[in-house]
PDB file of N, CA and C in Angstrom:
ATOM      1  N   UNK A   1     106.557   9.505  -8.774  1.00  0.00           N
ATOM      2  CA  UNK A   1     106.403   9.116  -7.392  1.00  0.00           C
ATOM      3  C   UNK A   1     107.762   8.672  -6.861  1.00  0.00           C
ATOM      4  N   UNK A   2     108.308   8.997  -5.969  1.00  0.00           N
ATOM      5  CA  UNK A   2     109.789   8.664  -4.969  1.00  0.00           C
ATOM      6  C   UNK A   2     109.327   7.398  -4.738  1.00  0.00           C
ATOM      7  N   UNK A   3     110.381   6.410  -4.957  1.00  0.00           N
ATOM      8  CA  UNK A   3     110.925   5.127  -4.627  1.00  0.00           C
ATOM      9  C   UNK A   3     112.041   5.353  -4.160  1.00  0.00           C
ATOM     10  N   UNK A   4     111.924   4.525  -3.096  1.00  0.00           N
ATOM     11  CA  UNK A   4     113.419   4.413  -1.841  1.00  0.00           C
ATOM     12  C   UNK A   4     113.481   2.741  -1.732  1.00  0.00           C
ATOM     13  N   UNK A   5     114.314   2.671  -1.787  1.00  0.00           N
ATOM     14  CA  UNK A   5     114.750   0.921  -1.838  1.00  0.00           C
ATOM     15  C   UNK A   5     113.221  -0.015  -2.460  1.00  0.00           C
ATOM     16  N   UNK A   6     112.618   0.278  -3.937  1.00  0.00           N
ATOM     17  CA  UNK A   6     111.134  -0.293  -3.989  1.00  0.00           C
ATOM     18  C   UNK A   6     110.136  -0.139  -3.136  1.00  0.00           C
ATOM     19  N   UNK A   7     109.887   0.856  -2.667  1.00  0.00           N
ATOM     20  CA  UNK A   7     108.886   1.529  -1.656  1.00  0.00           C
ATOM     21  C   UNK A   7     108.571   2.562  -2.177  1.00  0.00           C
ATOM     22  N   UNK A   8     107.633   3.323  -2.383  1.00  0.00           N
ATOM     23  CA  UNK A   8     107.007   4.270  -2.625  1.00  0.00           C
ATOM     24  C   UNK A   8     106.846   5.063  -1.498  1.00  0.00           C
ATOM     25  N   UNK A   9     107.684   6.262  -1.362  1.00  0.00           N
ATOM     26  CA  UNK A   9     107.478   6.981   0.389  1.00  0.00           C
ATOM     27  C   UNK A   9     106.012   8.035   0.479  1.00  0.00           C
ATOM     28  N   UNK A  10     105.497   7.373   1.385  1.00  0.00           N
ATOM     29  CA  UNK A  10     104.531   8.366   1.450  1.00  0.00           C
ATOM     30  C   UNK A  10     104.709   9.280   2.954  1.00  0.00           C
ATOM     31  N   UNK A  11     103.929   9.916   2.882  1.00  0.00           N
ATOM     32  CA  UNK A  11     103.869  11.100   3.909  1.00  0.00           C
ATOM     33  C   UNK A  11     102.777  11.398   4.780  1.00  0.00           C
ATOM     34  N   UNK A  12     102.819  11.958   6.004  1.00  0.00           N
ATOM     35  CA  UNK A  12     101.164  12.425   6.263  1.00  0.00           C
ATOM     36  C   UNK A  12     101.824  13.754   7.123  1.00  0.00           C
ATOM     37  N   UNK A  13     100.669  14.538   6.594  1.00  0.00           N
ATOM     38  CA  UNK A  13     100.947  15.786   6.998  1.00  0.00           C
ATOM     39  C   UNK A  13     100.162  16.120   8.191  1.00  0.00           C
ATOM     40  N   UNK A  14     100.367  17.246   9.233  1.00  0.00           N
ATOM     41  CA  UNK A  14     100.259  17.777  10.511  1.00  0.00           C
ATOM     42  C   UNK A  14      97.998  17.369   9.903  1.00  0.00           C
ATOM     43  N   UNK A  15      97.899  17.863   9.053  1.00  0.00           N
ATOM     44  CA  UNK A  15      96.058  17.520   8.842  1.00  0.00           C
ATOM     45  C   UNK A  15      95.088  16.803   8.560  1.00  0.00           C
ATOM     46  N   UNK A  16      96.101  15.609   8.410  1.00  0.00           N
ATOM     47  CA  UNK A  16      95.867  13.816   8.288  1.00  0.00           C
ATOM     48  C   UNK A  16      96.077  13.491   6.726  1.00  0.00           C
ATOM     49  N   UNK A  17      96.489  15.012   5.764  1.00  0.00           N
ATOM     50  CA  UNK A  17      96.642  14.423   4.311  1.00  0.00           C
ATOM     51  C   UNK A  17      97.750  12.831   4.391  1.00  0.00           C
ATOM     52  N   UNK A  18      97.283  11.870   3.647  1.00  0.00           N
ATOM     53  CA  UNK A  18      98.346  11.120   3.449  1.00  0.00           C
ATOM     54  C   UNK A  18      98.547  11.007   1.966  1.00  0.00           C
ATOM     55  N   UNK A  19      99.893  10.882   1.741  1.00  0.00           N
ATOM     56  CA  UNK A  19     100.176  10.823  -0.132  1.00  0.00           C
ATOM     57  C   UNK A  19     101.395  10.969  -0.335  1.00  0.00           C
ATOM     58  N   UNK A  20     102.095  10.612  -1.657  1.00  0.00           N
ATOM     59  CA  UNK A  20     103.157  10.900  -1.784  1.00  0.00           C
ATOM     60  C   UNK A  20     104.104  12.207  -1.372  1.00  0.00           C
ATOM     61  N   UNK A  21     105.027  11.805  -1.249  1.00  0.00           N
ATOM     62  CA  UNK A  21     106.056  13.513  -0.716  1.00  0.00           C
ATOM     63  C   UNK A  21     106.022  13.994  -1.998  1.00  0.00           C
ATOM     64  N   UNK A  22     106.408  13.654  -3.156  1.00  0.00           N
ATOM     65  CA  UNK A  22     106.206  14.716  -4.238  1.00  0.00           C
ATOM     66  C   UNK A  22     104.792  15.195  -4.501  1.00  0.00           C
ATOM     67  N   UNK A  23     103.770  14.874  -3.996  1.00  0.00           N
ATOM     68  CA  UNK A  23     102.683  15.522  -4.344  1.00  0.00           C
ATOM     69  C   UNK A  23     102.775  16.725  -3.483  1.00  0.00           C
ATOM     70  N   UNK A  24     103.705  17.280  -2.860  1.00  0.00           N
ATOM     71  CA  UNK A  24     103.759  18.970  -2.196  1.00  0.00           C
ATOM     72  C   UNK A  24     104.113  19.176  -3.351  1.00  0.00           C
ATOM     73  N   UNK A  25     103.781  20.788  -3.066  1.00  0.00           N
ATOM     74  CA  UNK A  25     104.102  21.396  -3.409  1.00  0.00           C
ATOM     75  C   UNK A  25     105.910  22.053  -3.451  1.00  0.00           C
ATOM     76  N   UNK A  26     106.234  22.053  -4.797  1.00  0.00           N
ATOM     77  CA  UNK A  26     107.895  22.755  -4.238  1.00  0.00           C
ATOM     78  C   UNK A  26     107.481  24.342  -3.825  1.00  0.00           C
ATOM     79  N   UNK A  27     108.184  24.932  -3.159  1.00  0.00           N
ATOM     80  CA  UNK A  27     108.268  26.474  -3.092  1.00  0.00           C
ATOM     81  C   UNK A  27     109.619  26.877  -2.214  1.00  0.00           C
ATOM     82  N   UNK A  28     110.601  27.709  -3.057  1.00  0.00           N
ATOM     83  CA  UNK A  28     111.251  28.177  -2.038  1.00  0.00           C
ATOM     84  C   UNK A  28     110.933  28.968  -0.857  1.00  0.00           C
ATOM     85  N   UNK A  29     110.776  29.245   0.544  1.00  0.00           N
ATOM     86  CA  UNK A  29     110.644  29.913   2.321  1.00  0.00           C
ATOM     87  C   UNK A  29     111.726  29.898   2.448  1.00  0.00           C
ATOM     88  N   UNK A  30     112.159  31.060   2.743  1.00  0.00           N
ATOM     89  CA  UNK A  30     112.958  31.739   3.566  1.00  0.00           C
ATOM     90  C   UNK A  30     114.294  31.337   2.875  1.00  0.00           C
ATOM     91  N   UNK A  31     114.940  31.298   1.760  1.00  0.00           N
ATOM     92  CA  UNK A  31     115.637  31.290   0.777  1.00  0.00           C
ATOM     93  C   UNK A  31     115.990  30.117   0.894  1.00  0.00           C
ATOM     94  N   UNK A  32     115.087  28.750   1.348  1.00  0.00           N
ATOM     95  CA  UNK A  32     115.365  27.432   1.243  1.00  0.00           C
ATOM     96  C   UNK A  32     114.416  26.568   0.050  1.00  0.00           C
ATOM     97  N   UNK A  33     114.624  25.829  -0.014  1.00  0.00           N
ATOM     98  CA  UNK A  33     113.528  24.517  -0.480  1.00  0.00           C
ATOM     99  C   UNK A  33     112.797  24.347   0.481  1.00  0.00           C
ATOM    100  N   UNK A  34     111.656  24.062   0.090  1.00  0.00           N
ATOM    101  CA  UNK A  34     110.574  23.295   1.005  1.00  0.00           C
ATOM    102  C   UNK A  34     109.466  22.884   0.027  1.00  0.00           C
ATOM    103  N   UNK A  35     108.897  21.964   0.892  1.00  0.00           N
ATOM    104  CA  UNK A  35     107.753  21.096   0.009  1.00  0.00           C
ATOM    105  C   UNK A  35     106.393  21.549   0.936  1.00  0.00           C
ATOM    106  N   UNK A  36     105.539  21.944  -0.071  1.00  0.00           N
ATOM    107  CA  UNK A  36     104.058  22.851   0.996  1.00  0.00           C
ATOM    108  C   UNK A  36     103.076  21.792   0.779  1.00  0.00           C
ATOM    109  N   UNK A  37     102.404  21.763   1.880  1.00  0.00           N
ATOM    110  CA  UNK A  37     100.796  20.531   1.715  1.00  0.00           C
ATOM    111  C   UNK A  37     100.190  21.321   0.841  1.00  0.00           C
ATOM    112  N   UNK A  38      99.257  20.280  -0.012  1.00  0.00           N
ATOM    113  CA  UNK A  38      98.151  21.501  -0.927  1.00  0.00           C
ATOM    114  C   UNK A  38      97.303  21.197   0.031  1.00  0.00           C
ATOM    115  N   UNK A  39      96.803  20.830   0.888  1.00  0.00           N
ATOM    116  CA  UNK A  39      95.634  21.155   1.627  1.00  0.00           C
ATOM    117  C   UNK A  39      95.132  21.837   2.542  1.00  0.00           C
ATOM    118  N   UNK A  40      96.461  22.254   3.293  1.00  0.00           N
ATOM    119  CA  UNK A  40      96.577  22.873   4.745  1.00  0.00           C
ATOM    120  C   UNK A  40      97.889  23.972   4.855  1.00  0.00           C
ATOM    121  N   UNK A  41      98.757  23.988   3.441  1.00  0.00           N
ATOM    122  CA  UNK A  41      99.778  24.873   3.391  1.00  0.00           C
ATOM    123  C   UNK A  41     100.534  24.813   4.395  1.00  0.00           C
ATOM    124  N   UNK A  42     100.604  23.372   4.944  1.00  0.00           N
ATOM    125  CA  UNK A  42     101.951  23.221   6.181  1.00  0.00           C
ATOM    126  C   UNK A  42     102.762  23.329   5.243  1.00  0.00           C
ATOM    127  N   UNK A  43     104.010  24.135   6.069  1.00  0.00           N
ATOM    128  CA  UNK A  43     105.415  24.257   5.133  1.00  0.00           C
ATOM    129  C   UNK A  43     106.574  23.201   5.872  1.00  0.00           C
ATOM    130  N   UNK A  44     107.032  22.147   4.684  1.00  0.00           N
ATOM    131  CA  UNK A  44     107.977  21.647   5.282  1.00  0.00           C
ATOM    132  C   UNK A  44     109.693  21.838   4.756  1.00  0.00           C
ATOM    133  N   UNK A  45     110.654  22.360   5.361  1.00  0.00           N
ATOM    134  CA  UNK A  45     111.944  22.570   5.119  1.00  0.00           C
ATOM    135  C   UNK A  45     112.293  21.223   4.986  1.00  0.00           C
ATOM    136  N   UNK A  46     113.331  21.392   3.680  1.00  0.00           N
ATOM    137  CA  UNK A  46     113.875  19.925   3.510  1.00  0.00           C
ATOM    138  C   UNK A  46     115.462  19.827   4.070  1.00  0.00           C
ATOM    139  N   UNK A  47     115.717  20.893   5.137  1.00  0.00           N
ATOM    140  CA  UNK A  47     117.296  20.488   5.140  1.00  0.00           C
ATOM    141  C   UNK A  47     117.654  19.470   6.007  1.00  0.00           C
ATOM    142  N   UNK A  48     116.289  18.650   6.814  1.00  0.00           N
ATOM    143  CA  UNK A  48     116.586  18.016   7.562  1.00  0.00           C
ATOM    144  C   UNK A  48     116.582  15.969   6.615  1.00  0.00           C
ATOM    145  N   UNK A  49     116.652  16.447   5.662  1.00  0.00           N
ATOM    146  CA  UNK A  49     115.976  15.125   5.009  1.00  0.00           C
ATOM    147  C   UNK A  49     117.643  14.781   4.460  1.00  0.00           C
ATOM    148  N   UNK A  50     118.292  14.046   5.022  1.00  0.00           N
ATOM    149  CA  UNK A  50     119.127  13.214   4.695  1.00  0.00           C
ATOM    150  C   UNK A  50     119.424  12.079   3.938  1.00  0.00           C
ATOM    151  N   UNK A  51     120.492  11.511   2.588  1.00  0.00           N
ATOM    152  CA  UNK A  51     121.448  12.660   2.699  1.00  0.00           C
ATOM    153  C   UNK A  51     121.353  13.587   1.205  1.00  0.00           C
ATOM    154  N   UNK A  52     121.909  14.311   1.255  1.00  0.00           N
ATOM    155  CA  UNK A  52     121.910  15.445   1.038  1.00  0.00           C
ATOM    156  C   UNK A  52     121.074  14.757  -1.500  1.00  0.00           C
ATOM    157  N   UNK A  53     121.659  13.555  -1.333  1.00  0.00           N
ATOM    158  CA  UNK A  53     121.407  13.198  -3.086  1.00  0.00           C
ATOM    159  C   UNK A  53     119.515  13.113  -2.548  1.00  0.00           C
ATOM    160  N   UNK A  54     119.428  12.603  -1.647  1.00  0.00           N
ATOM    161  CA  UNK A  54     117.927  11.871  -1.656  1.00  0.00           C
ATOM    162  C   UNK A  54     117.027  13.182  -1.593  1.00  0.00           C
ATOM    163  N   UNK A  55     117.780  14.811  -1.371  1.00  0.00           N
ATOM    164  CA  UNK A  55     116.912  15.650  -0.867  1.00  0.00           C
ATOM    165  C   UNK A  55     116.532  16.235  -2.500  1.00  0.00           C
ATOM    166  N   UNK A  56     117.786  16.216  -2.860  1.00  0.00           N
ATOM    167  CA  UNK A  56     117.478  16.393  -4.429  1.00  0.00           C
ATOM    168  C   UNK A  56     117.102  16.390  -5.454  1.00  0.00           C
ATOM    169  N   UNK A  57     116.711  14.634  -5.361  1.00  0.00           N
ATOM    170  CA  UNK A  57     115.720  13.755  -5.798  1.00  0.00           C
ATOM    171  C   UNK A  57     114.431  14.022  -5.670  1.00  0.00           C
ATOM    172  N   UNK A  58     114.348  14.060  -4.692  1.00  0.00           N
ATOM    173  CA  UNK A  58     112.859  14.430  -4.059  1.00  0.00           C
ATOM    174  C   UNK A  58     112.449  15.820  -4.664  1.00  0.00           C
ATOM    175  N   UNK A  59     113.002  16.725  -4.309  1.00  0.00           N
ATOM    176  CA  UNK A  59     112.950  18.155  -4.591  1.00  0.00           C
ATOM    177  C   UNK A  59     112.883  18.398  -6.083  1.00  0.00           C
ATOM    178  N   UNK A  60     113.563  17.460  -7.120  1.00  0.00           N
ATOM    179  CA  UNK A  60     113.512  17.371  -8.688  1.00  0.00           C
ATOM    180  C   UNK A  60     112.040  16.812  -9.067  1.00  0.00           C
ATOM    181  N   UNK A  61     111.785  16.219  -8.690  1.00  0.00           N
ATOM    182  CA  UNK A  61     110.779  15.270  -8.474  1.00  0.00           C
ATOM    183  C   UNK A  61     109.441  15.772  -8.597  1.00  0.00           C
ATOM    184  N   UNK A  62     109.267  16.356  -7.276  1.00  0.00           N
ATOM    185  CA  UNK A  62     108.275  17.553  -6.674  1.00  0.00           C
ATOM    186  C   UNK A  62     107.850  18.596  -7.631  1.00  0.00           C
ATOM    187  N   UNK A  63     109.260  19.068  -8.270  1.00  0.00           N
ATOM    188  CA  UNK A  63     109.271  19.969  -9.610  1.00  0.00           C
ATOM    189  C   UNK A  63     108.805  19.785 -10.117  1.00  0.00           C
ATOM    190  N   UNK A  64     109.039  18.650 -11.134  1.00  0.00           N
ATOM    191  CA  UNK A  64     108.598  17.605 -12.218  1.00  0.00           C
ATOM    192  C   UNK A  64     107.730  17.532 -12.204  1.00  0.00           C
ATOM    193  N   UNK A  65     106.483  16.992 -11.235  1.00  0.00           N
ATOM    194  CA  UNK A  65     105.504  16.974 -11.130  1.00  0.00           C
ATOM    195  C   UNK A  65     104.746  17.874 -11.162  1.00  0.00           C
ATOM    196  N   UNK A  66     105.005  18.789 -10.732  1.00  0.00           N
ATOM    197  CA  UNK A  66     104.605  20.619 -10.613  1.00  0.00           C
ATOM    198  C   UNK A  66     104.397  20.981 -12.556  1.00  0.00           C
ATOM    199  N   UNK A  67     105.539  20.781 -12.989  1.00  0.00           N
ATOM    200  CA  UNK A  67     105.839  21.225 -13.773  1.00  0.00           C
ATOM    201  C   UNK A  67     104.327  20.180 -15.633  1.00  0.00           C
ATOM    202  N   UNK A  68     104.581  19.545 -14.996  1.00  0.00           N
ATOM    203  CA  UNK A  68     103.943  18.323 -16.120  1.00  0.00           C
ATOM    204  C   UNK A  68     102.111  18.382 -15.219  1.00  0.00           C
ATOM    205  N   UNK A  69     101.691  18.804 -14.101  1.00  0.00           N
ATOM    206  CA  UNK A  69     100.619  19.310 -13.589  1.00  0.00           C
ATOM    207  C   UNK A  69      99.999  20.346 -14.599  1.00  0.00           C
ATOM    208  N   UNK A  70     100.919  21.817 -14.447  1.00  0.00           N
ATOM    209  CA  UNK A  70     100.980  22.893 -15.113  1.00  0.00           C
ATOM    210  C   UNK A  70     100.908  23.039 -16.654  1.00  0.00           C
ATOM    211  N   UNK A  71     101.472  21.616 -17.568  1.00  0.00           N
ATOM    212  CA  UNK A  71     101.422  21.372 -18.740  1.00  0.00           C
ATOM    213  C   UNK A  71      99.783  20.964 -19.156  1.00  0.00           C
ATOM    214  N   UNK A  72      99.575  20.062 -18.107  1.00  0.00           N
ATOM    215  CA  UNK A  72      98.067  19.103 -18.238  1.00  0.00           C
ATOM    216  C   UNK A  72      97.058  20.052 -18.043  1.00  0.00           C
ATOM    217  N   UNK A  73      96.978  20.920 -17.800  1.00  0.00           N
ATOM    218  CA  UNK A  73      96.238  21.962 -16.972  1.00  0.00           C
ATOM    219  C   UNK A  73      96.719  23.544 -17.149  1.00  0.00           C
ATOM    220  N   UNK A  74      96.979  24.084 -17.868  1.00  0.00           N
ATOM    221  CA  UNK A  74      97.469  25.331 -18.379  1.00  0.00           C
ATOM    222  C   UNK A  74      96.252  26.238 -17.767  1.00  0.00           C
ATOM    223  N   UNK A  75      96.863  27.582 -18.046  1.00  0.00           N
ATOM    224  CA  UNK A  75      95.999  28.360 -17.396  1.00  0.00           C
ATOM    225  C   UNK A  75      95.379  28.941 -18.566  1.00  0.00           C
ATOM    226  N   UNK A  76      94.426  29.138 -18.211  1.00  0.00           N
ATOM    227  CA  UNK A  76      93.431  29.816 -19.863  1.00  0.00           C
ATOM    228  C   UNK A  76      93.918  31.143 -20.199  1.00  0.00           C
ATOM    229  N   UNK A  77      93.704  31.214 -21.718  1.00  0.00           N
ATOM    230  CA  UNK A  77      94.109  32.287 -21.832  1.00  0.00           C
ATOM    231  C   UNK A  77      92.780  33.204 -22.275  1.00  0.00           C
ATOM    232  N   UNK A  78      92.912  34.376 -21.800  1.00  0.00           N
ATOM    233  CA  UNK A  78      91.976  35.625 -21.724  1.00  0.00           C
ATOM    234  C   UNK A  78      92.004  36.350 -22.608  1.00  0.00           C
ATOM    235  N   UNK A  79      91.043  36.439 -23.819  1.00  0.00           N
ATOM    236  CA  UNK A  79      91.126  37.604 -24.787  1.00  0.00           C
ATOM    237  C   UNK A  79      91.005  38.868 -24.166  1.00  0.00           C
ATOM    238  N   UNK A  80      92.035  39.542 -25.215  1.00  0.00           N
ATOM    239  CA  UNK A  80      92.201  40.510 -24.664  1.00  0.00           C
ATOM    240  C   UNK A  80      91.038  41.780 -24.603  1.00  0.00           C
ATOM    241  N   UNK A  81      90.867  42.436 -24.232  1.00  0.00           N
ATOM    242  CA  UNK A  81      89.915  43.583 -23.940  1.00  0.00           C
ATOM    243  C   UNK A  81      89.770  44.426 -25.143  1.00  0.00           C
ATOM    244  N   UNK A  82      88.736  44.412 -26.047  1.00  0.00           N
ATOM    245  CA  UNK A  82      88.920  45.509 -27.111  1.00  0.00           C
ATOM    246  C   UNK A  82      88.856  46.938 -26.681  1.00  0.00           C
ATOM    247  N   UNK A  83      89.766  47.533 -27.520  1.00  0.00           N
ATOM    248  CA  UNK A  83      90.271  49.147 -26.737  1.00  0.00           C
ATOM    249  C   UNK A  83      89.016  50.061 -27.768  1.00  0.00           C
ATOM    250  N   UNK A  84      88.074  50.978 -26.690  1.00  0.00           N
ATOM    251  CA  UNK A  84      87.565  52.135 -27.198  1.00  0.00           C
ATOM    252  C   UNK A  84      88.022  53.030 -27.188  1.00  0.00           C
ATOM    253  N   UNK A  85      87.711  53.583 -29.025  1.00  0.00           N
ATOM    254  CA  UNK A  85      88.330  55.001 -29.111  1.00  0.00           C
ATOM    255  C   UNK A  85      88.130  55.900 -28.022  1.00  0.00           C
ATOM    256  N   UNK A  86      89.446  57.080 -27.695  1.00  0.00           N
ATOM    257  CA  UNK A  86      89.206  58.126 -26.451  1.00  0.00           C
ATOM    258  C   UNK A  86      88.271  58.950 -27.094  1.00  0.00           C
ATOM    259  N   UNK A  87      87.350  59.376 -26.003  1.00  0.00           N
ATOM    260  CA  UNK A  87      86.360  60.241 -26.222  1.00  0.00           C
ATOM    261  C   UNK A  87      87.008  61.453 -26.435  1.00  0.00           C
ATOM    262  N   UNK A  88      86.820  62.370 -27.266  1.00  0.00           N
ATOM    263  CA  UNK A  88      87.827  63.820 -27.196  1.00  0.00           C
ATOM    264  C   UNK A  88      86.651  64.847 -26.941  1.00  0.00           C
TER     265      UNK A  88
END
């Protein structure tokens, strides 16, 4: 979770989500960073988020979380399809 001076920053998005900024989603748009709502897929560009260490942070962050989500929660894996002999 982002701490800024012992504050925990939270966010609210254009659909009333409120929650941490690292709980977006990371995804690069339009060959930038941006952080996506999971609820409503507002896309937000981070080049306006000043300065430039705090965007980083955030954006590592966002990852991180993404990333250790994806660990907790793996995607199943699918046996594979047994192959029938070709009919000749």
């Amino acid at each position: 979770m982002q701490v800024q001076d012992g504050v925990v920053m939270q966010e609210v998005c254009f659909c009333g989500r409120v929650g941490p900024v690292t709980d977006r989603s990371p995804q690069i748009v339009e060959s930038e960073r941006a952080l996506v709502c999971p609820d409503c897929g507002n896309v937000e560009l981070m080049r306006w988020w000043n300065p430039e260490h705090l965007r980083e942070q955030i954006w590592c962050e966002a990852v991180n979380k993404a990333l250790r989500q994806t660990a907790d929660n793996p995607i199943p894996e699918v046996p594979p399809i047994p192959m029938q002999p070709a009919d000749r």
